[in-house]
JSON list of C-alpha atoms and ligand atoms in Angstrom, two decimals:
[
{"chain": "A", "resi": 449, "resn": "UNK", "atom": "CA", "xyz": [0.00, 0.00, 0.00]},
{"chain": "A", "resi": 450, "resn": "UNK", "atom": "CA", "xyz": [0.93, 3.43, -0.55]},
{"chain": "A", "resi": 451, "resn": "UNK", "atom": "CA", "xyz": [1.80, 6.24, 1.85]},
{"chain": "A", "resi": 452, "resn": "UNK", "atom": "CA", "xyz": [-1.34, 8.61, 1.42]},
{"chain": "A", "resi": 453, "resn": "UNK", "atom": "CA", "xyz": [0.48, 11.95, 0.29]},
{"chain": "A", "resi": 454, "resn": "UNK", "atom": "CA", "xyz": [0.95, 14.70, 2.82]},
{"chain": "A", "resi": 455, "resn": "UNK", "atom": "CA", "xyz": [-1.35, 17.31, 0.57]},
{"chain": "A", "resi": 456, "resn": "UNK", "atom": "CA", "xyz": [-3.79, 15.23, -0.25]},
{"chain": "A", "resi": 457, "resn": "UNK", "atom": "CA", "xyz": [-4.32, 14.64, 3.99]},
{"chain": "A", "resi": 458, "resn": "UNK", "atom": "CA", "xyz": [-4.03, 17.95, 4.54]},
{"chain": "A", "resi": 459, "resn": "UNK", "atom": "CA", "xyz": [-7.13, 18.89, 1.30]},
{"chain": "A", "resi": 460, "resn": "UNK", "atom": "CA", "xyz": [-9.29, 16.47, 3.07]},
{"chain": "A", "resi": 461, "resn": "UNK", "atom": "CA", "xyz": [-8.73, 18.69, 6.60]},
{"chain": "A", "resi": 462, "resn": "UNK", "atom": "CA", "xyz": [-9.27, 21.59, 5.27]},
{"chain": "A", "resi": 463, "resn": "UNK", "atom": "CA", "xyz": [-12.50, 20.54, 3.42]},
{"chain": "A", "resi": 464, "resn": "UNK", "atom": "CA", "xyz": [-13.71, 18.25, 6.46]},
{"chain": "A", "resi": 465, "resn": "UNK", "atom": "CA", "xyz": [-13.58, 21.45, 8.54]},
{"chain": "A", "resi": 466, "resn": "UNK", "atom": "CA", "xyz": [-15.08, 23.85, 6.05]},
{"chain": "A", "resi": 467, "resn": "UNK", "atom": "CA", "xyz": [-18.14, 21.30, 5.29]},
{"chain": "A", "resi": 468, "resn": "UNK", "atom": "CA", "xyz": [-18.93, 21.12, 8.93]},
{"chain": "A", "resi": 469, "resn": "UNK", "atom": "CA", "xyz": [-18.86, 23.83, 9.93]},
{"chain": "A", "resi": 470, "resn": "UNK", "atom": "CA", "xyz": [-18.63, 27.17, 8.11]},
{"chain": "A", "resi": 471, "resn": "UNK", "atom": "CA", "xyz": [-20.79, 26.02, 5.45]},
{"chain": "A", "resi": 472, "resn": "UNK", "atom": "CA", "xyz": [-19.96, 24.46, 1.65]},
{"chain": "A", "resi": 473, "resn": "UNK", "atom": "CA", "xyz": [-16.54, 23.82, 1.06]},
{"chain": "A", "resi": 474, "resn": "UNK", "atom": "CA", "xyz": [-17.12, 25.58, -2.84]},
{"chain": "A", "resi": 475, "resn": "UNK", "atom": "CA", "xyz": [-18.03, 29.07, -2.14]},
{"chain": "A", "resi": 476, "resn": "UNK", "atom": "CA", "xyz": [-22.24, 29.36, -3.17]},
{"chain": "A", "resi": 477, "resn": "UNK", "atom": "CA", "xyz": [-25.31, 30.20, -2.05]},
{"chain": "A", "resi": 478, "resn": "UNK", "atom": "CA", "xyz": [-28.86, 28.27, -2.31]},
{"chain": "A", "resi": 479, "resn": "UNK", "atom": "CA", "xyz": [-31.83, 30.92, -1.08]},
{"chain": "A", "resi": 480, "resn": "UNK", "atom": "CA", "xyz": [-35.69, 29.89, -1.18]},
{"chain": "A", "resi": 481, "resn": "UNK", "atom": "CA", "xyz": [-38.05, 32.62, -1.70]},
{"chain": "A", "resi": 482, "resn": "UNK", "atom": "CA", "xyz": [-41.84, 32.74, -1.13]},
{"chain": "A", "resi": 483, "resn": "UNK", "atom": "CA", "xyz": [-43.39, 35.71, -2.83]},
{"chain": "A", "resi": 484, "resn": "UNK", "atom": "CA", "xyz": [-47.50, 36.29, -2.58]},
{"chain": "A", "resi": 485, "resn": "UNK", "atom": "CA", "xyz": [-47.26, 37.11, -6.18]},
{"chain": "A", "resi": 486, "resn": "UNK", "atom": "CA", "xyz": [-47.61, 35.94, -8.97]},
{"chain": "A", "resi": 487, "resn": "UNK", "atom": "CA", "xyz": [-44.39, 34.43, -10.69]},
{"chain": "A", "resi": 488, "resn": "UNK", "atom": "CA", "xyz": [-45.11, 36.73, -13.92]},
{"chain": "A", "resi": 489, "resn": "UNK", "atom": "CA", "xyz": [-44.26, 39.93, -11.68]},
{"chain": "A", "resi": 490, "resn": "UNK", "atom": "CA", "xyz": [-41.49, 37.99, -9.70]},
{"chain": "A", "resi": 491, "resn": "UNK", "atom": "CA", "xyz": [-40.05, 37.39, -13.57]},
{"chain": "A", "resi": 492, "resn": "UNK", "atom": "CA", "xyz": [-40.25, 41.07, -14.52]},
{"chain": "A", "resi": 493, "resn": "UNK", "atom": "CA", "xyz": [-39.11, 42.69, -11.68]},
{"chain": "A", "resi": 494, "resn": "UNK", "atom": "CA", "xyz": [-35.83, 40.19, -11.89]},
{"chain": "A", "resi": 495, "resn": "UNK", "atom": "CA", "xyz": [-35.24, 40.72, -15.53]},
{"chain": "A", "resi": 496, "resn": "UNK", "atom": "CA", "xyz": [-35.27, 44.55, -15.40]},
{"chain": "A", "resi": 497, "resn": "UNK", "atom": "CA", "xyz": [-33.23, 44.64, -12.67]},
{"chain": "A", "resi": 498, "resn": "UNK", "atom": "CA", "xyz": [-30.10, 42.45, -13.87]},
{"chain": "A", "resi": 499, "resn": "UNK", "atom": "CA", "xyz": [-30.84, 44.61, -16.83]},
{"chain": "A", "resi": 500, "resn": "UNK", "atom": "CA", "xyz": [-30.98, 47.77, -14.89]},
{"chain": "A", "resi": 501, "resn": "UNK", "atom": "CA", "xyz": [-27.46, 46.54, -13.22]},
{"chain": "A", "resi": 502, "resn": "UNK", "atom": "CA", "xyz": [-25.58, 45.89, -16.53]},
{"chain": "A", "resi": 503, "resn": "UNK", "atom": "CA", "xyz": [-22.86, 48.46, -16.31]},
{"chain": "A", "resi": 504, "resn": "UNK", "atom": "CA", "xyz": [-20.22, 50.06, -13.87]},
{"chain": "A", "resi": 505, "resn": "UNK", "atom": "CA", "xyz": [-22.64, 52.63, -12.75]},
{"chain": "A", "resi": 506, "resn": "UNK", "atom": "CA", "xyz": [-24.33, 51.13, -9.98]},
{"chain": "A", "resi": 507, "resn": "UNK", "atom": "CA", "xyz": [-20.44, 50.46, -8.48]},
{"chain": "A", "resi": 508, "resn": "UNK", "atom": "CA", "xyz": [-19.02, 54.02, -8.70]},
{"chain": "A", "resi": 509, "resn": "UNK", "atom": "CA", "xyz": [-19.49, 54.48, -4.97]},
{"chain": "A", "resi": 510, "resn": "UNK", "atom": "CA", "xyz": [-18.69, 50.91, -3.99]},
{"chain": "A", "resi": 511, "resn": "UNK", "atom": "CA", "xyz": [-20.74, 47.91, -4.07]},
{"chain": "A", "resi": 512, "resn": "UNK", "atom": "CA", "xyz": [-21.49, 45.15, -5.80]},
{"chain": "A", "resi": 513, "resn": "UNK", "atom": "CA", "xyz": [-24.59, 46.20, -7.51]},
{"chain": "A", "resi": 514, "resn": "UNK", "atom": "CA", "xyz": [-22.99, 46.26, -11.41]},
{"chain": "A", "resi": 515, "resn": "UNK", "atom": "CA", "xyz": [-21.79, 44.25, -13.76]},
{"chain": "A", "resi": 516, "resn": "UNK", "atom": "CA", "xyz": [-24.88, 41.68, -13.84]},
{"chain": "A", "resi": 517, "resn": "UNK", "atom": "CA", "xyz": [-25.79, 39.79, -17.39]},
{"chain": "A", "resi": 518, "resn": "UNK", "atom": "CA", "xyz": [-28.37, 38.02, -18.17]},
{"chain": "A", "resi": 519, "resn": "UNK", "atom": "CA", "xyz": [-27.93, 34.94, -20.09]},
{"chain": "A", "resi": 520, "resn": "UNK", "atom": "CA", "xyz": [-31.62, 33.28, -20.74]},
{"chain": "A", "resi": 521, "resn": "UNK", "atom": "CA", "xyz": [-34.94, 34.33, -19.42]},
{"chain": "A", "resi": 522, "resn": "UNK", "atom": "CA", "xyz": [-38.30, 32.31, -19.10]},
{"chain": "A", "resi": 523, "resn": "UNK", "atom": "CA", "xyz": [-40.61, 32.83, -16.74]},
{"chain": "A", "resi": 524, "resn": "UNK", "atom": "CA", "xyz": [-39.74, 29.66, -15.19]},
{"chain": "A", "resi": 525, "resn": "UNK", "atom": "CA", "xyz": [-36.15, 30.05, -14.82]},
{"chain": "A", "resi": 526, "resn": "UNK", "atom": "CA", "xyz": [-33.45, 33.36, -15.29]},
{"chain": "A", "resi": 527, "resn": "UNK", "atom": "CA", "xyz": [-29.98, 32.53, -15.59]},
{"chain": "A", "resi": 528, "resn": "UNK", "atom": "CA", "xyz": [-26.96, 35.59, -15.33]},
{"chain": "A", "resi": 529, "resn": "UNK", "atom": "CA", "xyz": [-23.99, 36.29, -14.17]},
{"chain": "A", "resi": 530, "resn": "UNK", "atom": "CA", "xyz": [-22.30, 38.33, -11.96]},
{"chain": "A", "resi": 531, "resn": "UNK", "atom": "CA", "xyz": [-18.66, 39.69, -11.90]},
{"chain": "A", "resi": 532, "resn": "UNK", "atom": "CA", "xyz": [-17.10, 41.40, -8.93]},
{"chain": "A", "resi": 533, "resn": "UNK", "atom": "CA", "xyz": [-16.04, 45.00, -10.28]},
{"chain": "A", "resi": 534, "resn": "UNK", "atom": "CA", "xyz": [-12.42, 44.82, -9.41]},
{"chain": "A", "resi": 535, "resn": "UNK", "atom": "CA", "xyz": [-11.08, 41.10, -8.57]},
{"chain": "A", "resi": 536, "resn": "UNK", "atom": "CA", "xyz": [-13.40, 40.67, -12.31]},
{"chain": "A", "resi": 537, "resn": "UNK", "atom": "CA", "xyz": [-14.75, 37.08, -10.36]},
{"chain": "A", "resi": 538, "resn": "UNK", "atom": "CA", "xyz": [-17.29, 35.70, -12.05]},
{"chain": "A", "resi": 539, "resn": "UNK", "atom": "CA", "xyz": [-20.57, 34.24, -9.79]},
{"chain": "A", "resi": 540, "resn": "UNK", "atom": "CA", "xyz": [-23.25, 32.38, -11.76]},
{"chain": "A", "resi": 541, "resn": "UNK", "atom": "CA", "xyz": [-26.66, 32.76, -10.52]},
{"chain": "A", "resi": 542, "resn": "UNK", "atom": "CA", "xyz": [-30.02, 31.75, -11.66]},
{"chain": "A", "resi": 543, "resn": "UNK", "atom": "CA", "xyz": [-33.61, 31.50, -10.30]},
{"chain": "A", "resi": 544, "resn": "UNK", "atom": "CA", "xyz": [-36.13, 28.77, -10.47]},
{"chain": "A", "resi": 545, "resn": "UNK", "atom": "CA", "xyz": [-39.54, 29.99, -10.42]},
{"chain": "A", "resi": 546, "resn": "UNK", "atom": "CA", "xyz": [-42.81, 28.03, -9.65]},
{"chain": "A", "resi": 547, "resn": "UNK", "atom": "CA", "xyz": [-46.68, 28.91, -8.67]},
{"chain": "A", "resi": 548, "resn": "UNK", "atom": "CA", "xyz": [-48.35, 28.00, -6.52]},
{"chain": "A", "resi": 549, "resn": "UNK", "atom": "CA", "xyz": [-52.23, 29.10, -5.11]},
{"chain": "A", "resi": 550, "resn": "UNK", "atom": "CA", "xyz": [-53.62, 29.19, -8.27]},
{"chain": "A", "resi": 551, "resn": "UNK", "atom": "CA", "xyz": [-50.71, 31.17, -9.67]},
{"chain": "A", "resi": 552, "resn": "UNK", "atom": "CA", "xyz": [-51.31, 33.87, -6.97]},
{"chain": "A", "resi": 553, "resn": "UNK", "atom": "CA", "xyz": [-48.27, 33.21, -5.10]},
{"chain": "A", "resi": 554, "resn": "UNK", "atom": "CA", "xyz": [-44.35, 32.54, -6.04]},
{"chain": "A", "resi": 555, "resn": "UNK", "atom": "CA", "xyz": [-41.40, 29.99, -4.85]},
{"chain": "A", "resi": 556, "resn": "UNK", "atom": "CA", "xyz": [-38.45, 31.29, -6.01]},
{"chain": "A", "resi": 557, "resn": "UNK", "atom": "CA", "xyz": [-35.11, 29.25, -5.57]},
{"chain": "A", "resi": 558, "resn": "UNK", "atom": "CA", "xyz": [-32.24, 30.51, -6.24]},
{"chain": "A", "resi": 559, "resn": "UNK", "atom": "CA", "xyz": [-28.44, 29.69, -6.17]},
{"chain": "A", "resi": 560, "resn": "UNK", "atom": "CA", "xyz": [-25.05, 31.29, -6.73]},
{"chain": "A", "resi": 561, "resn": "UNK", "atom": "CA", "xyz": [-21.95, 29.81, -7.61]},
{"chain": "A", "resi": 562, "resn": "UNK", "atom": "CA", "xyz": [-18.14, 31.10, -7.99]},
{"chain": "A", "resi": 563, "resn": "UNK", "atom": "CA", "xyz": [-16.81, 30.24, -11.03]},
{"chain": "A", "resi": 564, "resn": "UNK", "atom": "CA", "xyz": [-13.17, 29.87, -9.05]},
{"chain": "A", "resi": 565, "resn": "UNK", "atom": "CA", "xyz": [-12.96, 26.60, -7.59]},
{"chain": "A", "resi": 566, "resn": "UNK", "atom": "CA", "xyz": [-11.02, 27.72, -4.71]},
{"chain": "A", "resi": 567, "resn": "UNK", "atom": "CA", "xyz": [-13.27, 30.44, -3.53]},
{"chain": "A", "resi": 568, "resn": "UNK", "atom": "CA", "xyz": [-14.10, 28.60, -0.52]},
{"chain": "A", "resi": 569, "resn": "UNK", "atom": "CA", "xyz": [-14.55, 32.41, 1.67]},
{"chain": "A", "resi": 570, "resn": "UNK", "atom": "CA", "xyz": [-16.25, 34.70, 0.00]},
{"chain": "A", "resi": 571, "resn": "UNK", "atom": "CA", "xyz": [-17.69, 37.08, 2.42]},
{"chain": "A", "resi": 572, "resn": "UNK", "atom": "CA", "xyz": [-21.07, 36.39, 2.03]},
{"chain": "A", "resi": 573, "resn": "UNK", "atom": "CA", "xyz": [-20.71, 37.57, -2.08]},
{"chain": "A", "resi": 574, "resn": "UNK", "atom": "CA", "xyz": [-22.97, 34.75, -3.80]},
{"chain": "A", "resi": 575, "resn": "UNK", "atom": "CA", "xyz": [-25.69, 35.38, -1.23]},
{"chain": "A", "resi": 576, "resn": "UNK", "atom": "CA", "xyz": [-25.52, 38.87, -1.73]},
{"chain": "A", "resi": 577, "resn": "UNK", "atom": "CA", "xyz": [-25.35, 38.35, -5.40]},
{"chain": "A", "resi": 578, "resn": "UNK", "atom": "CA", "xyz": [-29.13, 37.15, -5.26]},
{"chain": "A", "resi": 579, "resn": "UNK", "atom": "CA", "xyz": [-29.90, 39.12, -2.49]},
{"chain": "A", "resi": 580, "resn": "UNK", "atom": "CA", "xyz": [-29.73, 42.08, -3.91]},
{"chain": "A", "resi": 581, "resn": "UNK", "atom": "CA", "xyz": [-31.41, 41.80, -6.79]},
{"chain": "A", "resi": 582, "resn": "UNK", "atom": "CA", "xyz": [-34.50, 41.11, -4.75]},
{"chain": "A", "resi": 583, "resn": "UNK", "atom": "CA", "xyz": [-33.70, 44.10, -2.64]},
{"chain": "A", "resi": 584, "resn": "UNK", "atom": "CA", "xyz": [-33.40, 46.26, -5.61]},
{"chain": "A", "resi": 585, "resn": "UNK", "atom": "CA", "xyz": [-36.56, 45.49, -7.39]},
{"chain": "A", "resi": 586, "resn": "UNK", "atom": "CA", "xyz": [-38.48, 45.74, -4.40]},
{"chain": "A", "resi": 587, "resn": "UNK", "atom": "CA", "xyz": [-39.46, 42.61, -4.34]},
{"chain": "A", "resi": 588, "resn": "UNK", "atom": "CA", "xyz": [-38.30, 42.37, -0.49]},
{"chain": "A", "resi": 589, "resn": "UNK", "atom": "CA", "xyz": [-41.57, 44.57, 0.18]},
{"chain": "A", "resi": 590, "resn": "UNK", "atom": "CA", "xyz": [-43.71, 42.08, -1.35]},
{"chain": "A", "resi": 591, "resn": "UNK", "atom": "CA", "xyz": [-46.89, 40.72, -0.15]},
{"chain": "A", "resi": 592, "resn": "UNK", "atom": "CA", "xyz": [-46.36, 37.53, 1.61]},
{"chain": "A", "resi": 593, "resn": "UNK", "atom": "CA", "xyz": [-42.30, 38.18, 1.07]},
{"chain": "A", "resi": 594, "resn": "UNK", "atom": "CA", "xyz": [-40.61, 35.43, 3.11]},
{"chain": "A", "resi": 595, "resn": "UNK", "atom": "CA", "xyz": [-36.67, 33.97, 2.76]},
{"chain": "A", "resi": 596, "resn": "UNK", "atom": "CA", "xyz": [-35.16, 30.50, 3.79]},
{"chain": "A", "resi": 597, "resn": "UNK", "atom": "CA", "xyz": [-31.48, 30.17, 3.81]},
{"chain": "A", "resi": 598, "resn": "UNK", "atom": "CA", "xyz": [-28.89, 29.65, 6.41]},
{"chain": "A", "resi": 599, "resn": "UNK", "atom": "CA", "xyz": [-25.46, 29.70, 7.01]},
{"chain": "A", "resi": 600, "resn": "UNK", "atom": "CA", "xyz": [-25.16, 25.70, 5.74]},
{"chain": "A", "resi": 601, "resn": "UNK", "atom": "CA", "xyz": [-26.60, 26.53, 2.75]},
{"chain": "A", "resi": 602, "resn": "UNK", "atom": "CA", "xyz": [-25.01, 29.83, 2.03]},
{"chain": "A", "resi": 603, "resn": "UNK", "atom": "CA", "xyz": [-20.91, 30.39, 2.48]},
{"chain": "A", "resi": 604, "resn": "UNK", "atom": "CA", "xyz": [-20.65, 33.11, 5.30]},
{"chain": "A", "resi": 605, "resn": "UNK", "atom": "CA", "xyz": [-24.41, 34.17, 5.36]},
{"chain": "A", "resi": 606, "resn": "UNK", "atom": "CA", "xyz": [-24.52, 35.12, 8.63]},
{"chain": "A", "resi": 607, "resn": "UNK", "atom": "CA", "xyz": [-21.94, 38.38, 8.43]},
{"chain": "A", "resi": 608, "resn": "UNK", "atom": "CA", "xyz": [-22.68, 39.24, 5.39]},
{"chain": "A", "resi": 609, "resn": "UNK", "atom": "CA", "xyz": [-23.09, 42.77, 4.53]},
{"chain": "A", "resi": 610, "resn": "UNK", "atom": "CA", "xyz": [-24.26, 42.98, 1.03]},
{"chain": "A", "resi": 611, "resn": "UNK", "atom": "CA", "xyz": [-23.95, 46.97, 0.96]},
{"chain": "A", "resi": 612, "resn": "UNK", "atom": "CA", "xyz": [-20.36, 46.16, 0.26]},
{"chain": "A", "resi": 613, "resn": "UNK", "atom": "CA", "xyz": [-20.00, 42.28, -1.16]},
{"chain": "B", "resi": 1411, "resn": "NAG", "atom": "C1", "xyz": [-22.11, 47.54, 5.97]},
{"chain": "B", "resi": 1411, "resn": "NAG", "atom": "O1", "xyz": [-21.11, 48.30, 5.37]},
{"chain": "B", "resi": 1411, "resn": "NAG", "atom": "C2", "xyz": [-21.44, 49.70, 5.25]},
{"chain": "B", "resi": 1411, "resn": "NAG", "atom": "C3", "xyz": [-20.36, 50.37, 4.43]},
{"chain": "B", "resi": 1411, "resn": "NAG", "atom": "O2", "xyz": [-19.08, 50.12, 4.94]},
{"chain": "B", "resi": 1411, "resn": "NAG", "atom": "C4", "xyz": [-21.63, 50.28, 6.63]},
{"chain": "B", "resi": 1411, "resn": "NAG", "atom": "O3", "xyz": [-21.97, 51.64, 6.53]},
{"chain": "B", "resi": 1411, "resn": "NAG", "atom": "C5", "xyz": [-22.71, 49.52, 7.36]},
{"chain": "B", "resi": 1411, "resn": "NAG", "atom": "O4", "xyz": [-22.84, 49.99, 8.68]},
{"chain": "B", "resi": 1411, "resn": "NAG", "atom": "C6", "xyz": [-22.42, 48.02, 7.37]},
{"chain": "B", "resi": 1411, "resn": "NAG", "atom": "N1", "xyz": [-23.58, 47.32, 7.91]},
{"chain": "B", "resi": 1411, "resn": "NAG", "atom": "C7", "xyz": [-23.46, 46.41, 8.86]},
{"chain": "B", "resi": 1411, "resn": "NAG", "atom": "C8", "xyz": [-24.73, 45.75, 9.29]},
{"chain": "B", "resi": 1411, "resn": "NAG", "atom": "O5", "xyz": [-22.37, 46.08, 9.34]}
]
C-alpha cells in the first residue's frame, strides 16, 4: 500500500472542517423565496433589474450592484452572471420559479456559484449576489415576502453585509 500523500491529507482537513462547519466547502449560495405574487411579476421585476445593473454605474461608490448579465430568461427560470467589479470574479446565478395558489403566489429558488474553484470564503458575495437583486426590485416589500437560507446553505451568510460584497 501506498503512503497517502501529505497534501492530499491535509485537502481532506481543510475541506472536512469547512463542510462542517462554516458552510460548503465551494463558495455558493442556495436561497428559497416565497413571494405572494404571482411568478409573472417575480419574472419582470428580476429581468429589469439584472438589466438595470448591466454596467459600472451602480459600483461608482462601492458595491457590488454592477456588472450583472443576463444569459436566458423564461418565466420559469433566469440565468446571469455576476462579476465582482475589481477582482473581475465571475458568480453564476439563476432563479427557479414556480406557482403555486392558483398562480397567486411565487417559490423562487435561487443559487449562486463562484466560477473559481477555490473560492471557498467569499464574504457572504454569492448570497448577496441574489440578495440584492430582490432588494433592488423591491421585491423584499412584497406581499407575503418570506426567505429560507442559512449559514449551511449559504458560504458566510450570517456576516454578510451585502452593501459592500
Ligand atoms: C455595511 O457596510 C457599510 C459600508 O461600509 C456600513 O456603513 C454599514 O454599517 C455596514 N452594515 C453592517 C450591518 O455592518
Amino acid at each position: 500500500m501506498h503512503p497517502v500523500p501529505c497534501f492530499v491529507l491535509v485537502l481532506l482537513a481543510v475541506g472536512a472542517s469547512e463542510f462542517c462547519c462554516a458552510g460548503p466547502l465551494h463558495a455558493q449560495c442556495k436561497v428559497e423565496w416565497y413571494f405572494g405574487i404571482p411568478c409573472r411579476v417575480v419574472y419582470e421585476s428580476l429581468v429589469s433589474q439584472i438589466n438595470k445593473w448591466r454596467t459600472m454605474a451602480g459600483c461608482t461608490m462601492g458595491g457590488q450592484k454592477c456588472l450583472y448579465k443576463l444569459q436566458s430568461a423564461s418565466v420559469h427560470f433566469i440565468a446571469a452572471k455576476h462579476t465582482t467589479p475589481f477582482q473581475r470574479y465571475v458568480d453564476d446565478i439563476n432563479f427557479r420559479l414556480v406557482s403555486y395558489h392558483f398562480f397567486t403566489s411565487c417559490h423562487v429558488s435561487a443559487m449562486s456559484i463562484s466560477e473559481t474553484w477555490y473560492a471557498i470564503k467569499d464574504h457572504g458575495t454569492n448570497y448577496c449576489n441574489i440578495y440584492n437583486l430582490i432588494e433592488g426590485s423591491g421585491l423584499t416589500e412584497a406581499r407575503g415576502y418570506n426567505e429560507v437560507t442559512s449559514d449551511f446553505l449559504c458560504t458566510q451568510r450570517s456576516s454578510a453585509n451585502c452593501t459592500v460584497y
